[in-house]
């Protein structure tokens, strides 16, 4: 085990001082972080709600939210609904089925769009 963990070049008292200083720095950083989040909570909520609504955000959109702006873009649900409506209108525009039009079904697997 001594091969993997080298001996320290300082005393246990110095190790204790180092540990205490590290703890102080971590506690201070944690406290500062809590303060910033508390002061900016409305922005945290705005970003969280936007992520729930839009699923993804660009850096510019996050910046806009941080400045108190609202995003005006379609949601994923809006895009899917528009695509479904487009597909439904295309399907209802054709009165003959592919079988009635003389097209024979291939019977094979549907190719992946990817």
Short mmCIF file of N, CA, C and O in Angstrom, two decimals:
data_model
loop_
_atom_site.label_atom_id
_atom_site.label_comp_id
_atom_site.label_asym_id
_atom_site.label_seq_id
_atom_site.Cartn_x
_atom_site.Cartn_y
_atom_site.Cartn_z
N UNK A 1 0.83 -1.19 0.00
CA UNK A 1 0.00 0.00 0.00
C UNK A 1 0.87 1.26 0.00
O UNK A 1 0.47 2.28 -0.53
N UNK A 2 2.03 1.20 0.56
CA UNK A 2 2.91 2.36 0.59
C UNK A 2 3.34 2.76 -0.81
O UNK A 2 3.67 3.91 -1.05
N UNK A 3 3.34 1.81 -1.75
CA UNK A 3 3.69 2.14 -3.13
C UNK A 3 2.66 3.09 -3.75
O UNK A 3 2.98 3.94 -4.54
N UNK A 4 1.40 2.90 -3.39
CA UNK A 4 0.32 3.66 -4.01
C UNK A 4 0.03 4.97 -3.30
O UNK A 4 -0.49 5.90 -3.89
N UNK A 5 0.28 5.04 -2.03
CA UNK A 5 0.02 6.26 -1.26
C UNK A 5 1.36 6.75 -0.71
O UNK A 5 1.88 6.22 0.27
N UNK A 6 1.91 7.79 -1.33
CA UNK A 6 3.20 8.28 -0.85
C UNK A 6 3.06 8.94 0.52
O UNK A 6 2.01 9.42 0.90
N UNK A 7 4.16 8.95 1.26
CA UNK A 7 4.18 9.62 2.55
C UNK A 7 3.99 11.12 2.37
O UNK A 7 4.43 11.70 1.38
N UNK A 8 3.32 11.72 3.33
CA UNK A 8 3.12 13.16 3.29
C UNK A 8 4.41 13.84 3.76
O UNK A 8 5.10 13.35 4.64
N UNK A 9 4.67 15.00 3.17
CA UNK A 9 5.85 15.76 3.55
C UNK A 9 5.53 16.79 4.62
O UNK A 9 6.23 17.78 4.76
N UNK A 10 4.42 16.57 5.36
CA UNK A 10 4.05 17.51 6.41
C UNK A 10 3.45 16.74 7.58
O UNK A 10 3.03 15.59 7.46
N UNK A 11 3.38 17.42 8.69
CA UNK A 11 2.94 16.80 9.94
C UNK A 11 1.41 16.64 9.97
O UNK A 11 0.70 17.28 9.20
N UNK A 12 0.90 15.84 10.89
CA UNK A 12 -0.55 15.71 11.07
C UNK A 12 -1.22 17.05 11.41
O UNK A 12 -2.35 17.31 11.01
N UNK A 13 -0.49 17.90 12.14
CA UNK A 13 -1.05 19.21 12.48
C UNK A 13 -1.23 20.06 11.22
O UNK A 13 -2.24 20.75 11.05
N UNK A 14 -0.24 20.00 10.33
CA UNK A 14 -0.34 20.74 9.07
C UNK A 14 -1.47 20.16 8.21
O UNK A 14 -2.23 20.90 7.60
N UNK A 15 -1.60 18.83 8.22
CA UNK A 15 -2.69 18.19 7.47
C UNK A 15 -4.04 18.66 8.00
O UNK A 15 -4.96 18.94 7.23
N UNK A 16 -4.15 18.78 9.33
CA UNK A 16 -5.38 19.27 9.93
C UNK A 16 -5.67 20.72 9.51
O UNK A 16 -6.81 21.07 9.20
N UNK A 17 -4.65 21.55 9.47
CA UNK A 17 -4.81 22.95 9.03
C UNK A 17 -5.25 23.00 7.56
O UNK A 17 -6.12 23.80 7.19
N UNK A 18 -4.64 22.14 6.74
CA UNK A 18 -5.03 22.10 5.32
C UNK A 18 -6.49 21.68 5.19
O UNK A 18 -7.26 22.30 4.45
N UNK A 19 -6.88 20.64 5.92
CA UNK A 19 -8.27 20.17 5.88
C UNK A 19 -9.24 21.27 6.31
O UNK A 19 -10.29 21.46 5.70
N UNK A 20 -8.88 21.98 7.37
CA UNK A 20 -9.74 23.07 7.86
C UNK A 20 -9.87 24.18 6.82
O UNK A 20 -10.95 24.75 6.63
N UNK A 21 -8.78 24.52 6.16
CA UNK A 21 -8.81 25.58 5.15
C UNK A 21 -9.65 25.15 3.94
O UNK A 21 -10.43 25.94 3.40
N UNK A 22 -9.48 23.92 3.53
CA UNK A 22 -10.29 23.41 2.42
C UNK A 22 -11.77 23.45 2.79
O UNK A 22 -12.61 23.88 1.99
N UNK A 23 -12.10 23.02 4.00
CA UNK A 23 -13.50 23.05 4.47
C UNK A 23 -14.02 24.48 4.46
O UNK A 23 -15.15 24.74 4.06
N UNK A 24 -13.21 25.44 4.92
CA UNK A 24 -13.62 26.84 4.96
C UNK A 24 -13.91 27.35 3.55
O UNK A 24 -14.91 28.02 3.30
N UNK A 25 -13.03 27.02 2.59
CA UNK A 25 -13.22 27.46 1.20
C UNK A 25 -14.49 26.85 0.61
O UNK A 25 -15.28 27.54 -0.03
N UNK A 26 -14.71 25.57 0.85
CA UNK A 26 -15.90 24.89 0.34
C UNK A 26 -17.17 25.49 0.95
O UNK A 26 -18.15 25.77 0.26
N UNK A 27 -17.16 25.69 2.26
CA UNK A 27 -18.32 26.28 2.94
C UNK A 27 -18.62 27.68 2.42
O UNK A 27 -19.78 28.05 2.21
N UNK A 28 -17.58 28.46 2.18
CA UNK A 28 -17.76 29.81 1.66
C UNK A 28 -18.34 29.77 0.24
O UNK A 28 -19.26 30.54 -0.07
N UNK A 29 -17.80 28.89 -0.58
CA UNK A 29 -18.32 28.78 -1.96
C UNK A 29 -19.77 28.31 -1.95
O UNK A 29 -20.59 28.81 -2.72
N UNK A 30 -20.10 27.38 -1.07
CA UNK A 30 -21.47 26.89 -0.97
C UNK A 30 -22.42 28.01 -0.53
O UNK A 30 -23.50 28.20 -1.10
N UNK A 31 -21.99 28.78 0.44
CA UNK A 31 -22.78 29.90 0.94
C UNK A 31 -23.00 30.95 -0.16
O UNK A 31 -24.11 31.46 -0.34
N UNK A 32 -21.94 31.27 -0.89
CA UNK A 32 -22.04 32.24 -2.00
C UNK A 32 -23.00 31.72 -3.07
O UNK A 32 -23.81 32.48 -3.61
N UNK A 33 -22.92 30.43 -3.36
CA UNK A 33 -23.79 29.83 -4.37
C UNK A 33 -25.25 29.90 -3.94
O UNK A 33 -26.13 30.25 -4.73
N UNK A 34 -25.52 29.56 -2.69
CA UNK A 34 -26.89 29.66 -2.17
C UNK A 34 -27.42 31.08 -2.27
O UNK A 34 -28.57 31.30 -2.66
N UNK A 35 -26.58 32.05 -1.94
CA UNK A 35 -26.99 33.46 -1.99
C UNK A 35 -27.34 33.87 -3.42
O UNK A 35 -28.36 34.52 -3.67
N UNK A 36 -26.49 33.49 -4.37
CA UNK A 36 -26.73 33.84 -5.78
C UNK A 36 -28.02 33.20 -6.27
O UNK A 36 -28.85 33.85 -6.93
N UNK A 37 -28.22 31.92 -5.95
CA UNK A 37 -29.44 31.23 -6.40
C UNK A 37 -30.67 31.87 -5.77
O UNK A 37 -31.68 32.08 -6.44
N UNK A 38 -30.60 32.19 -4.48
CA UNK A 38 -31.74 32.84 -3.82
C UNK A 38 -32.06 34.19 -4.46
O UNK A 38 -33.22 34.52 -4.69
N UNK A 39 -31.02 34.97 -4.76
CA UNK A 39 -31.23 36.29 -5.36
C UNK A 39 -31.76 36.21 -6.79
O UNK A 39 -32.45 37.10 -7.26
N UNK A 40 -31.42 35.15 -7.49
CA UNK A 40 -31.79 34.99 -8.91
C UNK A 40 -32.84 33.90 -9.12
O UNK A 40 -32.97 33.37 -10.22
N UNK A 41 -33.58 33.56 -8.08
CA UNK A 41 -34.50 32.43 -8.15
C UNK A 41 -35.51 32.58 -9.28
O UNK A 41 -35.86 31.59 -9.93
N UNK A 42 -36.00 33.78 -9.54
CA UNK A 42 -36.97 33.98 -10.61
C UNK A 42 -36.38 33.57 -11.96
O UNK A 42 -37.08 33.01 -12.82
N UNK A 43 -35.10 33.77 -12.15
CA UNK A 43 -34.44 33.38 -13.40
C UNK A 43 -34.26 31.86 -13.47
O UNK A 43 -34.40 31.27 -14.55
N UNK A 44 -33.97 31.26 -12.34
CA UNK A 44 -33.86 29.80 -12.30
C UNK A 44 -35.20 29.18 -12.69
O UNK A 44 -35.27 28.24 -13.49
N UNK A 45 -36.27 29.71 -12.13
CA UNK A 45 -37.62 29.21 -12.43
C UNK A 45 -37.95 29.44 -13.91
O UNK A 45 -38.50 28.56 -14.57
N UNK A 46 -37.61 30.60 -14.45
CA UNK A 46 -37.90 30.90 -15.85
C UNK A 46 -37.20 29.92 -16.78
O UNK A 46 -37.80 29.41 -17.74
N UNK A 47 -35.95 29.61 -16.50
CA UNK A 47 -35.21 28.65 -17.33
C UNK A 47 -35.79 27.25 -17.17
O UNK A 47 -35.98 26.53 -18.16
N UNK A 48 -36.11 26.86 -15.95
CA UNK A 48 -36.69 25.53 -15.70
C UNK A 48 -38.03 25.38 -16.43
O UNK A 48 -38.28 24.36 -17.07
N UNK A 49 -38.88 26.39 -16.35
CA UNK A 49 -40.17 26.32 -17.03
C UNK A 49 -40.00 26.30 -18.55
O UNK A 49 -40.72 25.58 -19.24
N UNK A 50 -39.05 27.07 -19.05
CA UNK A 50 -38.80 27.07 -20.49
C UNK A 50 -38.29 25.70 -20.95
O UNK A 50 -38.66 25.21 -22.02
N UNK A 51 -37.44 25.08 -20.16
CA UNK A 51 -36.95 23.75 -20.51
C UNK A 51 -38.08 22.72 -20.50
O UNK A 51 -38.13 21.84 -21.37
N UNK A 52 -38.98 22.83 -19.54
CA UNK A 52 -40.13 21.92 -19.51
C UNK A 52 -41.02 22.15 -20.72
O UNK A 52 -41.57 21.20 -21.29
N UNK A 53 -41.17 23.38 -21.13
CA UNK A 53 -42.06 23.72 -22.25
C UNK A 53 -41.43 23.42 -23.61
O UNK A 53 -42.07 22.85 -24.48
N UNK A 54 -40.16 23.81 -23.80
CA UNK A 54 -39.53 23.71 -25.11
C UNK A 54 -38.55 22.54 -25.23
O UNK A 54 -38.10 22.25 -26.33
N UNK A 55 -38.17 21.94 -24.13
CA UNK A 55 -37.24 20.80 -24.05
C UNK A 55 -35.78 21.17 -24.30
O UNK A 55 -34.90 20.60 -23.68
N UNK A 56 -35.50 22.07 -25.20
CA UNK A 56 -34.12 22.51 -25.44
C UNK A 56 -34.10 24.03 -25.57
O UNK A 56 -35.08 24.63 -26.00
N UNK A 57 -32.98 24.62 -25.21
CA UNK A 57 -32.80 26.06 -25.33
C UNK A 57 -31.43 26.35 -25.91
O UNK A 57 -30.46 25.66 -25.59
N UNK A 58 -31.37 27.36 -26.74
CA UNK A 58 -30.09 27.84 -27.24
C UNK A 58 -29.50 28.81 -26.22
O UNK A 58 -30.21 29.36 -25.38
N UNK A 59 -28.21 29.05 -26.32
CA UNK A 59 -27.55 29.97 -25.39
C UNK A 59 -28.20 31.35 -25.44
O UNK A 59 -28.40 32.00 -24.41
N UNK A 60 -28.56 31.79 -26.65
CA UNK A 60 -29.20 33.11 -26.80
C UNK A 60 -30.55 33.15 -26.09
O UNK A 60 -30.95 34.17 -25.55
N UNK A 61 -31.27 32.02 -26.10
CA UNK A 61 -32.57 31.96 -25.45
C UNK A 61 -32.41 31.99 -23.93
O UNK A 61 -33.19 32.66 -23.23
N UNK A 62 -31.41 31.31 -23.42
CA UNK A 62 -31.14 31.37 -21.97
C UNK A 62 -30.78 32.79 -21.58
O UNK A 62 -31.25 33.31 -20.56
N UNK A 63 -29.96 33.44 -22.40
CA UNK A 63 -29.57 34.82 -22.11
C UNK A 63 -30.80 35.73 -22.10
O UNK A 63 -30.93 36.60 -21.24
N UNK A 64 -31.71 35.52 -23.06
CA UNK A 64 -32.94 36.33 -23.10
C UNK A 64 -33.77 36.10 -21.84
O UNK A 64 -34.30 37.06 -21.26
N UNK A 65 -33.88 34.87 -21.40
CA UNK A 65 -34.61 34.57 -20.17
C UNK A 65 -33.95 35.24 -18.97
O UNK A 65 -34.63 35.75 -18.08
N UNK A 66 -32.63 35.26 -18.94
CA UNK A 66 -31.90 35.90 -17.84
C UNK A 66 -32.15 37.40 -17.81
O UNK A 66 -32.06 38.02 -16.75
N UNK A 67 -32.47 37.98 -18.96
CA UNK A 67 -32.75 39.42 -19.03
C UNK A 67 -34.23 39.71 -18.84
O UNK A 67 -34.67 40.83 -19.01
N UNK A 68 -35.02 38.66 -18.49
CA UNK A 68 -36.43 38.85 -18.21
C UNK A 68 -37.33 38.80 -19.43
O UNK A 68 -38.52 39.09 -19.33
N UNK A 69 -36.80 38.45 -20.58
CA UNK A 69 -37.60 38.38 -21.79
C UNK A 69 -38.37 37.06 -21.83
O UNK A 69 -38.01 36.10 -21.17
N UNK A 70 -39.42 37.05 -22.65
CA UNK A 70 -40.20 35.82 -22.86
C UNK A 70 -39.83 35.24 -24.21
O UNK A 70 -39.53 35.98 -25.14
N UNK A 71 -39.87 33.93 -24.31
CA UNK A 71 -39.55 33.28 -25.57
C UNK A 71 -40.83 33.13 -26.38
O UNK A 71 -41.86 32.72 -25.87
N UNK A 72 -40.74 33.46 -27.66
CA UNK A 72 -41.89 33.34 -28.55
C UNK A 72 -41.49 32.38 -29.67
O UNK A 72 -41.02 32.80 -30.73
N UNK A 73 -41.64 31.10 -29.37
CA UNK A 73 -41.34 30.08 -30.36
C UNK A 73 -42.28 28.92 -30.11
O UNK A 73 -42.81 28.76 -29.01
N UNK A 74 -42.52 28.10 -31.13
CA UNK A 74 -43.43 26.99 -30.94
C UNK A 74 -42.82 25.91 -30.04
O UNK A 74 -41.61 25.71 -30.04
N UNK A 75 -43.68 25.25 -29.30
CA UNK A 75 -43.23 24.14 -28.47
C UNK A 75 -43.13 22.89 -29.33
O UNK A 75 -43.60 22.87 -30.47
N UNK A 76 -42.54 21.86 -28.79
CA UNK A 76 -42.46 20.59 -29.51
C UNK A 76 -43.88 20.08 -29.77
O UNK A 76 -44.18 19.58 -30.85
N UNK A 77 -44.78 20.23 -28.81
CA UNK A 77 -46.17 19.80 -28.99
C UNK A 77 -46.82 20.58 -30.14
O UNK A 77 -47.57 20.01 -30.93
N UNK A 78 -46.55 21.89 -30.23
CA UNK A 78 -47.09 22.69 -31.33
C UNK A 78 -46.59 22.19 -32.67
O UNK A 78 -47.36 22.07 -33.64
N UNK A 79 -45.31 21.90 -32.75
CA UNK A 79 -44.72 21.41 -34.00
C UNK A 79 -45.30 20.05 -34.39
O UNK A 79 -45.60 19.81 -35.57
N UNK A 80 -45.47 19.16 -33.41
CA UNK A 80 -46.05 17.85 -33.69
C UNK A 80 -47.50 17.96 -34.13
O UNK A 80 -47.93 17.26 -35.04
N UNK A 81 -48.26 18.85 -33.49
CA UNK A 81 -49.66 19.05 -33.87
C UNK A 81 -49.76 19.61 -35.28
O UNK A 81 -50.62 19.18 -36.07
N UNK A 82 -48.90 20.54 -35.63
CA UNK A 82 -48.91 21.11 -36.98
C UNK A 82 -48.56 20.04 -38.01
O UNK A 82 -49.16 19.97 -39.09
N UNK A 83 -47.60 19.20 -37.69
CA UNK A 83 -47.20 18.12 -38.61
C UNK A 83 -48.32 17.11 -38.76
O UNK A 83 -48.61 16.65 -39.87
N UNK A 84 -49.01 16.77 -37.67
CA UNK A 84 -50.13 15.84 -37.73
C UNK A 84 -51.26 16.43 -38.54
O UNK A 84 -51.91 15.73 -39.34
N UNK A 85 -51.54 17.72 -38.38
CA UNK A 85 -52.59 18.37 -39.15
C UNK A 85 -52.24 18.38 -40.63
O UNK A 85 -53.11 18.16 -41.49
N UNK A 86 -50.97 18.60 -40.94
CA UNK A 86 -50.53 18.59 -42.33
C UNK A 86 -50.70 17.19 -42.93
O UNK A 86 -51.18 17.04 -44.04
N UNK A 87 -50.34 16.16 -42.17
CA UNK A 87 -50.49 14.78 -42.63
C UNK A 87 -51.96 14.43 -42.81
O UNK A 87 -52.34 13.78 -43.79
N UNK A 88 -52.82 14.87 -41.88
CA UNK A 88 -54.26 14.58 -41.98
C UNK A 88 -54.87 15.26 -43.19
O UNK A 88 -55.71 14.68 -43.87
N UNK A 89 -54.46 16.50 -43.47
CA UNK A 89 -55.03 17.19 -44.63
C UNK A 89 -54.54 16.56 -45.92
O UNK A 89 -55.27 16.50 -46.90
N UNK A 90 -53.33 16.05 -45.95
CA UNK A 90 -52.82 15.37 -47.14
C UNK A 90 -53.54 14.05 -47.35
O UNK A 90 -53.86 13.68 -48.48
N UNK A 91 -53.83 13.34 -46.26
CA UNK A 91 -54.54 12.07 -46.35
C UNK A 91 -55.99 12.27 -46.78
O UNK A 91 -56.52 11.51 -47.58
N UNK A 92 -56.66 13.29 -46.27
CA UNK A 92 -58.06 13.53 -46.61
C UNK A 92 -58.20 14.10 -48.02
O UNK A 92 -59.25 13.98 -48.62
N UNK A 93 -57.15 14.64 -48.57
CA UNK A 93 -57.19 15.17 -49.94
C UNK A 93 -57.22 14.06 -50.97
O UNK A 93 -57.71 14.24 -52.08
N UNK A 94 -56.77 12.91 -50.65
CA UNK A 94 -56.77 11.77 -51.56
C UNK A 94 -57.99 10.91 -51.24
O UNK A 94 -58.12 10.38 -50.16
N UNK A 95 -58.91 10.76 -52.20
CA UNK A 95 -60.13 10.00 -51.95
C UNK A 95 -59.95 8.53 -52.23
O UNK A 95 -60.66 7.71 -51.71
N UNK A 96 -58.99 8.15 -53.06
CA UNK A 96 -58.76 6.74 -53.37
C UNK A 96 -57.63 6.22 -52.50
O UNK A 96 -56.65 6.89 -52.28
N UNK A 97 -57.80 5.00 -52.05
CA UNK A 97 -56.70 4.37 -51.33
C UNK A 97 -55.67 3.91 -52.34
O UNK A 97 -55.94 3.83 -53.54
N UNK A 98 -54.50 3.55 -51.89
CA UNK A 98 -53.46 3.11 -52.80
C UNK A 98 -53.88 1.82 -53.50
O UNK A 98 -53.54 1.59 -54.65
N UNK A 99 -54.67 0.99 -52.84
CA UNK A 99 -55.13 -0.26 -53.44
C UNK A 99 -56.12 0.03 -54.55
O UNK A 99 -56.09 -0.59 -55.62
N UNK A 100 -57.03 1.00 -54.31
CA UNK A 100 -58.02 1.37 -55.32
C UNK A 100 -57.35 2.04 -56.51
O UNK A 100 -57.83 1.92 -57.63
N UNK A 101 -56.26 2.72 -56.30
CA UNK A 101 -55.58 3.42 -57.38
C UNK A 101 -54.76 2.46 -58.23
O UNK A 101 -54.16 2.85 -59.22
N UNK A 102 -54.73 1.17 -57.85
CA UNK A 102 -53.99 0.21 -58.64
C UNK A 102 -52.60 -0.06 -58.12
O UNK A 102 -51.88 -0.86 -58.68
N UNK A 103 -52.20 0.62 -57.06
CA UNK A 103 -50.87 0.39 -56.48
C UNK A 103 -50.93 -0.86 -55.63
O UNK A 103 -51.81 -1.02 -54.80
N UNK A 104 -50.02 -1.75 -55.84
CA UNK A 104 -49.94 -2.97 -55.04
C UNK A 104 -49.05 -2.70 -53.83
O UNK A 104 -47.98 -2.13 -53.99
N UNK A 105 -49.49 -3.12 -52.67
CA UNK A 105 -48.61 -2.97 -51.49
C UNK A 105 -47.37 -3.83 -51.64
O UNK A 105 -47.43 -4.92 -52.21
N UNK A 106 -46.28 -3.35 -51.15
CA UNK A 106 -45.02 -4.08 -51.28
C UNK A 106 -44.93 -5.22 -50.28
O UNK A 106 -44.25 -6.20 -50.56
N UNK A 107 -45.55 -5.10 -49.16
CA UNK A 107 -45.51 -6.15 -48.16
C UNK A 107 -44.20 -6.21 -47.38
O UNK A 107 -44.06 -6.98 -46.46
N UNK A 108 -43.24 -5.41 -47.75
CA UNK A 108 -41.95 -5.42 -47.06
C UNK A 108 -41.93 -4.44 -45.92
O UNK A 108 -42.89 -3.71 -45.68
N UNK A 109 -40.82 -4.43 -45.20
CA UNK A 109 -40.72 -3.48 -44.07
C UNK A 109 -40.65 -2.05 -44.57
O UNK A 109 -40.17 -1.78 -45.67
N UNK A 110 -41.15 -1.15 -43.76
CA UNK A 110 -41.12 0.27 -44.09
C UNK A 110 -39.71 0.78 -43.87
O UNK A 110 -39.14 0.55 -42.81
N UNK A 111 -39.12 1.44 -44.86
CA UNK A 111 -37.75 1.94 -44.66
C UNK A 111 -37.71 3.03 -43.62
O UNK A 111 -38.64 3.79 -43.45
N UNK A 112 -36.61 3.09 -42.92
CA UNK A 112 -36.41 4.09 -41.90
C UNK A 112 -36.11 5.45 -42.55
O UNK A 112 -35.37 5.52 -43.51
N UNK A 113 -36.71 6.54 -42.02
CA UNK A 113 -36.43 7.85 -42.59
C UNK A 113 -35.03 8.34 -42.26
O UNK A 113 -34.54 9.30 -42.82
N UNK A 114 -34.37 7.67 -41.34
CA UNK A 114 -33.04 8.11 -40.92
C UNK A 114 -32.03 7.64 -41.84
O UNK A 114 -31.52 7.25 -42.63
#
